[in-house]
Each structure stands twice: as structure tokens, then as C-alpha cells.
mmCIF file with all atom_site columns, C-alpha atoms in Angstrom:
data_model
loop_
_atom_site.group_PDB
_atom_site.id
_atom_site.type_symbol
_atom_site.label_atom_id
_atom_site.label_alt_id
_atom_site.label_comp_id
_atom_site.label_asym_id
_atom_site.label_entity_id
_atom_site.label_seq_id
_atom_site.pdbx_PDB_ins_code
_atom_site.Cartn_x
_atom_site.Cartn_y
_atom_site.Cartn_z
_atom_site.occupancy
_atom_site.B_iso_or_equiv
_atom_site.pdbx_formal_charge
_atom_site.auth_seq_id
_atom_site.auth_comp_id
_atom_site.auth_asym_id
_atom_site.auth_atom_id
_atom_site.pdbx_PDB_model_num
ATOM 1   C CA . MET H 1 1   ? 3.393   123.393 -132.207 1.00 0.00 ? 748 MET H CA 1
ATOM 2   C CA . ARG H 1 2   ? 6.066   124.576 -129.827 1.00 0.00 ? 749 ARG H CA 1
ATOM 3   C CA . ASN H 1 3   ? 6.411   124.110 -126.073 1.00 0.00 ? 750 ASN H CA 1
ATOM 4   C CA . TYR H 1 4   ? 7.105   127.060 -123.773 1.00 0.00 ? 751 TYR H CA 1
ATOM 5   C CA . ALA H 1 5   ? 7.920   127.315 -120.057 1.00 0.00 ? 752 ALA H CA 1
ATOM 6   C CA . VAL H 1 6   ? 5.473   129.659 -118.332 1.00 0.00 ? 753 VAL H CA 1
ATOM 7   C CA . PHE H 1 7   ? 4.007   130.024 -114.812 1.00 0.00 ? 754 PHE H CA 1
ATOM 8   C CA . GLY H 1 8   ? 5.698   126.843 -113.598 1.00 0.00 ? 755 GLY H CA 1
ATOM 9   C CA . GLY H 1 9   ? 4.171   124.746 -116.380 1.00 0.00 ? 756 GLY H CA 1
ATOM 10  C CA . ILE H 1 10  ? 4.455   124.031 -120.074 1.00 0.00 ? 757 ILE H CA 1
ATOM 11  C CA . LEU H 1 11  ? 2.315   125.622 -122.782 1.00 0.00 ? 758 LEU H CA 1
ATOM 12  C CA . ARG H 1 12  ? 2.106   123.817 -126.131 1.00 0.00 ? 759 ARG H CA 1
ATOM 13  C CA . SER H 1 13  ? 1.004   126.440 -128.637 1.00 0.00 ? 760 SER H CA 1
ATOM 14  C CA . GLU H 1 14  ? 0.237   126.987 -132.305 1.00 0.00 ? 761 GLU H CA 1
ATOM 15  C CA . LEU H 1 15  ? 0.888   130.684 -131.617 1.00 0.00 ? 762 LEU H CA 1
ATOM 16  C CA . ASP H 1 16  ? 4.553   131.674 -131.342 1.00 0.00 ? 763 ASP H CA 1
ATOM 17  C CA . PHE H 1 17  ? 5.750   133.273 -128.091 1.00 0.00 ? 764 PHE H CA 1
ATOM 18  C CA . PRO H 1 18  ? 9.199   134.720 -128.869 1.00 0.00 ? 765 PRO H CA 1
ATOM 19  C CA . ASP H 1 19  ? 9.565   136.208 -125.366 1.00 0.00 ? 766 ASP H CA 1
ATOM 20  C CA . LEU H 1 20  ? 9.039   132.884 -123.557 1.00 0.00 ? 767 LEU H CA 1
ATOM 21  C CA . SER H 1 21  ? 11.719  130.267 -122.980 1.00 0.00 ? 768 SER H CA 1
ATOM 22  C CA . PRO H 1 22  ? 11.329  127.037 -124.925 1.00 0.00 ? 769 PRO H CA 1
ATOM 23  C CA . ALA H 1 23  ? 10.493  123.943 -122.884 1.00 0.00 ? 770 ALA H CA 1
ATOM 24  C CA . ASP H 1 24  ? 12.581  121.057 -124.146 1.00 0.00 ? 771 ASP H CA 1
ATOM 25  C CA . SER H 1 25  ? 11.105  118.318 -121.977 1.00 0.00 ? 772 SER H CA 1
ATOM 26  C CA . GLY H 1 26  ? 8.039   117.490 -119.958 1.00 0.00 ? 773 GLY H CA 1
ATOM 27  C CA . ALA H 1 27  ? 4.376   117.017 -120.708 1.00 0.00 ? 774 ALA H CA 1
ATOM 28  C CA . PRO H 1 28  ? 2.351   120.124 -121.577 1.00 0.00 ? 775 PRO H CA 1
ATOM 29  C CA . ASP H 1 29  ? -0.006  121.535 -118.962 1.00 0.00 ? 776 ASP H CA 1
ATOM 30  C CA . TRP H 1 30  ? -1.949  123.629 -121.483 1.00 0.00 ? 777 TRP H CA 1
ATOM 31  C CA . PHE H 1 31  ? -2.661  123.341 -125.192 1.00 0.00 ? 778 PHE H CA 1
ATOM 32  C CA . LEU H 1 32  ? -3.351  126.521 -127.186 1.00 0.00 ? 779 LEU H CA 1
ATOM 33  C CA . ARG H 1 33  ? -4.749  126.272 -130.672 1.00 0.00 ? 780 ARG H CA 1
ATOM 34  C CA . THR H 1 34  ? -5.969  128.948 -133.071 1.00 0.00 ? 781 THR H CA 1
ATOM 35  C CA . ALA H 1 35  ? -9.383  128.410 -134.663 1.00 0.00 ? 782 ALA H CA 1
ATOM 36  C CA . ASP H 1 36  ? -10.206 129.266 -138.262 1.00 0.00 ? 783 ASP H CA 1
ATOM 37  C CA . ALA H 1 37  ? -13.916 129.779 -137.571 1.00 0.00 ? 784 ALA H CA 1
ATOM 38  C CA . PRO H 1 38  ? -15.906 132.096 -135.297 1.00 0.00 ? 785 PRO H CA 1
ATOM 39  C CA . ALA H 1 39  ? -16.441 131.043 -131.695 1.00 0.00 ? 786 ALA H CA 1
ATOM 40  C CA . PRO H 1 40  ? -19.447 128.740 -131.302 1.00 0.00 ? 787 PRO H CA 1
ATOM 41  C CA . ASP H 1 41  ? -22.392 129.827 -129.194 1.00 0.00 ? 788 ASP H CA 1
ATOM 42  C CA . LEU H 1 42  ? -22.132 128.967 -125.504 1.00 0.00 ? 789 LEU H CA 1
ATOM 43  C CA . LEU H 1 43  ? -25.446 127.499 -124.417 1.00 0.00 ? 790 LEU H CA 1
ATOM 44  C CA . ASP H 1 44  ? -26.773 128.764 -121.092 1.00 0.00 ? 791 ASP H CA 1
ATOM 45  C CA . ALA H 1 45  ? -23.694 130.953 -120.601 1.00 0.00 ? 792 ALA H CA 1
ATOM 46  C CA . VAL H 1 46  ? -23.580 133.116 -117.499 1.00 0.00 ? 793 VAL H CA 1
ATOM 47  C CA . THR H 1 47  ? -21.658 136.399 -117.508 1.00 0.00 ? 794 THR H CA 1
ATOM 48  C CA . LEU H 1 48  ? -19.270 136.364 -114.550 1.00 0.00 ? 795 LEU H CA 1
ATOM 49  C CA . GLY H 1 49  ? -17.778 139.812 -115.062 1.00 0.00 ? 796 GLY H CA 1
ATOM 50  C CA . THR H 1 50  ? -16.666 142.606 -117.356 1.00 0.00 ? 797 THR H CA 1
ATOM 51  C CA . GLU H 1 51  ? -13.684 144.946 -117.265 1.00 0.00 ? 798 GLU H CA 1
ATOM 52  C CA . GLU H 1 52  ? -12.264 147.755 -119.370 1.00 0.00 ? 799 GLU H CA 1
ATOM 53  C CA . VAL H 1 53  ? -8.686  146.684 -120.156 1.00 0.00 ? 800 VAL H CA 1
ATOM 54  C CA . ASP H 1 54  ? -7.753  149.744 -122.221 1.00 0.00 ? 801 ASP H CA 1
ATOM 55  C CA . THR H 1 55  ? -9.526  152.900 -123.338 1.00 0.00 ? 802 THR H CA 1
ATOM 56  C CA . GLY H 1 56  ? -12.617 151.683 -125.168 1.00 0.00 ? 803 GLY H CA 1
ATOM 57  C CA . ILE H 1 57  ? -11.507 148.023 -125.033 1.00 0.00 ? 804 ILE H CA 1
ATOM 58  C CA . GLY H 1 58  ? -13.356 145.647 -122.756 1.00 0.00 ? 805 GLY H CA 1
ATOM 59  C CA . VAL H 1 59  ? -13.267 141.986 -121.819 1.00 0.00 ? 806 VAL H CA 1
ATOM 60  C CA . ARG H 1 60  ? -16.147 139.806 -120.652 1.00 0.00 ? 807 ARG H CA 1
ATOM 61  C CA . LEU H 1 61  ? -15.888 136.515 -118.776 1.00 0.00 ? 808 LEU H CA 1
ATOM 62  C CA . LEU H 1 62  ? -18.573 133.902 -119.455 1.00 0.00 ? 809 LEU H CA 1
ATOM 63  C CA . ARG H 1 63  ? -19.086 130.382 -118.146 1.00 0.00 ? 810 ARG H CA 1
ATOM 64  C CA . SER H 1 64  ? -21.106 127.480 -119.453 1.00 0.00 ? 811 SER H CA 1
ATOM 65  C CA . GLY H 1 65  ? -20.544 124.132 -117.727 1.00 0.00 ? 812 GLY H CA 1
ATOM 66  C CA . SER H 1 66  ? -16.798 123.428 -117.716 1.00 0.00 ? 813 SER H CA 1
ATOM 67  C CA . THR H 1 67  ? -16.097 126.059 -120.383 1.00 0.00 ? 814 THR H CA 1
ATOM 68  C CA . TYR H 1 68  ? -14.920 129.561 -119.577 1.00 0.00 ? 815 TYR H CA 1
ATOM 69  C CA . ARG H 1 69  ? -14.803 132.181 -122.330 1.00 0.00 ? 816 ARG H CA 1
ATOM 70  C CA . LEU H 1 70  ? -12.948 135.497 -122.297 1.00 0.00 ? 817 LEU H CA 1
ATOM 71  C CA . VAL H 1 71  ? -14.327 137.811 -125.003 1.00 0.00 ? 818 VAL H CA 1
ATOM 72  C CA . TYR H 1 72  ? -12.058 140.748 -125.873 1.00 0.00 ? 819 TYR H CA 1
ATOM 73  C CA . ASP H 1 73  ? -13.369 143.634 -127.979 1.00 0.00 ? 820 ASP H CA 1
ATOM 74  C CA . ASP H 1 74  ? -10.167 143.727 -130.038 1.00 0.00 ? 821 ASP H CA 1
ATOM 75  C CA . SER H 1 75  ? -8.402  140.361 -130.113 1.00 0.00 ? 822 SER H CA 1
ATOM 76  C CA . GLY H 1 76  ? -11.328 137.940 -130.125 1.00 0.00 ? 823 GLY H CA 1
ATOM 77  C CA . SER H 1 77  ? -12.382 135.131 -127.796 1.00 0.00 ? 824 SER H CA 1
ATOM 78  C CA . PHE H 1 78  ? -10.495 132.528 -125.785 1.00 0.00 ? 825 PHE H CA 1
ATOM 79  C CA . ASP H 1 79  ? -12.217 129.365 -124.594 1.00 0.00 ? 826 ASP H CA 1
ATOM 80  C CA . VAL H 1 80  ? -10.705 127.516 -121.635 1.00 0.00 ? 827 VAL H CA 1
ATOM 81  C CA . VAL H 1 81  ? -12.168 124.017 -121.409 1.00 0.00 ? 828 VAL H CA 1
ATOM 82  C CA . GLY H 1 82  ? -11.380 121.828 -118.423 1.00 0.00 ? 829 GLY H CA 1
ATOM 83  C CA . SER H 1 83  ? -8.368  123.997 -117.457 1.00 0.00 ? 830 SER H CA 1
ATOM 84  C CA . ARG H 1 84  ? -6.055  122.436 -120.088 1.00 0.00 ? 831 ARG H CA 1
ATOM 85  C CA . SER H 1 85  ? -7.480  123.179 -123.536 1.00 0.00 ? 832 SER H CA 1
ATOM 86  C CA . ILE H 1 86  ? -7.385  126.783 -124.777 1.00 0.00 ? 833 ILE H CA 1
ATOM 87  C CA . THR H 1 87  ? -8.784  127.857 -128.147 1.00 0.00 ? 834 THR H CA 1
ATOM 88  C CA . TRP H 1 88  ? -8.302  131.339 -129.581 1.00 0.00 ? 835 TRP H CA 1
ATOM 89  C CA . TYR H 1 89  ? -10.981 132.598 -131.963 1.00 0.00 ? 836 TYR H CA 1
ATOM 90  C CA . PRO H 1 90  ? -9.365  135.710 -133.500 1.00 0.00 ? 837 PRO H CA 1
ATOM 91  C CA . GLY H 1 91  ? -11.536 138.803 -133.875 1.00 0.00 ? 838 GLY H CA 1
ATOM 92  C CA . PRO H 1 92  ? -11.617 140.990 -136.997 1.00 0.00 ? 839 PRO H CA 1
ATOM 93  C CA . SER H 1 93  ? -8.885  143.335 -135.716 1.00 0.00 ? 840 SER H CA 1
ATOM 94  C CA . ALA H 1 94  ? -6.859  140.659 -133.914 1.00 0.00 ? 841 ALA H CA 1
ATOM 95  C CA . SER H 1 95  ? -3.101  140.346 -134.068 1.00 0.00 ? 842 SER H CA 1
ATOM 96  C CA . ALA H 1 96  ? -0.683  137.759 -132.734 1.00 0.00 ? 843 ALA H CA 1
ATOM 97  C CA . GLU H 1 97  ? 0.821   140.432 -130.469 1.00 0.00 ? 844 GLU H CA 1
ATOM 98  C CA . LEU H 1 98  ? -2.544  141.180 -128.825 1.00 0.00 ? 845 LEU H CA 1
ATOM 99  C CA . ALA H 1 99  ? -3.274  137.474 -128.426 1.00 0.00 ? 846 ALA H CA 1
ATOM 100 C CA . ARG H 1 100 ? 0.102   136.846 -126.758 1.00 0.00 ? 847 ARG H CA 1
ATOM 101 C CA . LEU H 1 101 ? -0.597  139.618 -124.230 1.00 0.00 ? 848 LEU H CA 1
ATOM 102 C CA . ASP H 1 102 ? -4.032  138.178 -123.492 1.00 0.00 ? 849 ASP H CA 1
ATOM 103 C CA . VAL H 1 103 ? -2.705  134.626 -123.058 1.00 0.00 ? 850 VAL H CA 1
ATOM 104 C CA . ILE H 1 104 ? 0.107   135.671 -120.706 1.00 0.00 ? 851 ILE H CA 1
ATOM 105 C CA . GLY H 1 105 ? -2.317  137.941 -118.842 1.00 0.00 ? 852 GLY H CA 1
ATOM 106 C CA . ARG H 1 106 ? -5.838  136.748 -118.157 1.00 0.00 ? 853 ARG H CA 1
ATOM 107 C CA . VAL H 1 107 ? -6.124  133.553 -120.215 1.00 0.00 ? 854 VAL H CA 1
ATOM 108 C CA . LEU H 1 108 ? -3.500  131.431 -118.429 1.00 0.00 ? 855 LEU H CA 1
ATOM 109 C CA . ALA H 1 109 ? -4.573  132.917 -115.085 1.00 0.00 ? 856 ALA H CA 1
ATOM 110 C CA . LEU H 1 110 ? -8.100  131.725 -115.879 1.00 0.00 ? 857 LEU H CA 1
ATOM 111 C CA . ALA H 1 111 ? -6.796  128.254 -116.807 1.00 0.00 ? 858 ALA H CA 1
ATOM 112 C CA . LEU H 1 112 ? -4.939  128.096 -113.475 1.00 0.00 ? 859 LEU H CA 1
ATOM 113 C CA . HIS H 1 113 ? -8.103  129.167 -111.645 1.00 0.00 ? 860 HIS H CA 1
ATOM 114 C CA . ALA H 1 114 ? -10.134 126.508 -113.489 1.00 0.00 ? 861 ALA H CA 1
ATOM 115 C CA . ASP H 1 115 ? -7.594  123.951 -112.245 1.00 0.00 ? 862 ASP H CA 1
ATOM 116 C CA . GLY H 1 116 ? -8.101  125.004 -108.618 1.00 0.00 ? 863 GLY H CA 1
ATOM 117 C CA . TRP H 1 117 ? -5.184  127.429 -108.221 1.00 0.00 ? 864 TRP H CA 1
ATOM 118 C CA . LEU H 1 118 ? -5.442  130.980 -106.891 1.00 0.00 ? 865 LEU H CA 1
ATOM 119 C CA . PRO H 1 119 ? -3.440  133.119 -109.331 1.00 0.00 ? 866 PRO H CA 1
ATOM 120 C CA . LEU H 1 120 ? -2.404  136.489 -107.918 1.00 0.00 ? 867 LEU H CA 1
ATOM 121 C CA . HIS H 1 121 ? -1.157  139.473 -109.879 1.00 0.00 ? 868 HIS H CA 1
ATOM 122 C CA . GLY H 1 122 ? 2.378   140.473 -108.895 1.00 0.00 ? 869 GLY H CA 1
ATOM 123 C CA . SER H 1 123 ? 1.257   143.903 -107.688 1.00 0.00 ? 870 SER H CA 1
ATOM 124 C CA . ALA H 1 124 ? -1.177  142.219 -105.276 1.00 0.00 ? 871 ALA H CA 1
ATOM 125 C CA . VAL H 1 125 ? 1.666   140.629 -103.323 1.00 0.00 ? 872 VAL H CA 1
ATOM 126 C CA . ALA H 1 126 ? 4.364   143.279 -103.676 1.00 0.00 ? 873 ALA H CA 1
#
């Protein structure tokens, strides 16, 4: 696993992020691992929202207890547990490139939100 500096914290990841700066010191704020199995069922999950992120590609946000799940039609599912642990369950047409975009986009923003932060998109404050 490698450590990367991102959003004022450190991401320790099994997935490579060539566009992020390496973090040489400090404790990780988030841990990203890639699963080899399909995402487990979320018991009593509540759908919090859906959005079309590209033509014909949607994402759904679910919550069950302290677990949030983002389900992308193309890249698979990301579970955020307790704001620190992130697991990627790749979908059938997933690629590392798609997963990196998702992590830097909604996944880490969701982890920040789960930790009590209010993440804002840059265009919202410009």
C-alpha cells in the first residue's frame, strides 16, 4: 500500500494514484482496499439519493448504520465505514482509472461528510 496526500489528509491505498503526491510521513486518515468478492448485502439499507454522473451512468447512495455505500453503474461499489475505511468492490466493467475518479470525486467527499466535515465542490465557492 502507498500513502498519498489528498484533501488535507493522507490516503493509504491498494489502488495506485499516479496524479497524487506521495505522503512520506504521518498517519493515514483513510484506508482504501480493493475487494476480490462482490459487495455484501447491506441490511436495512436506506437509499439517500441517486444521480446521473454521465450519459446512462448513475450512482446511488445507500446507508445502513455506520456504513455508506456508493453504487456506480460502471465502476462498482464503494463502502465507507466509520469515515476511515473504504472498500472498493469493482464492477464487471470497472477500471482503475474510473475508480480513481470516483475516489477523488464523491468517495472521499462522502468519507469527509461521515467524519462531520462539510465538503464543498470548488464551483460552489468560486
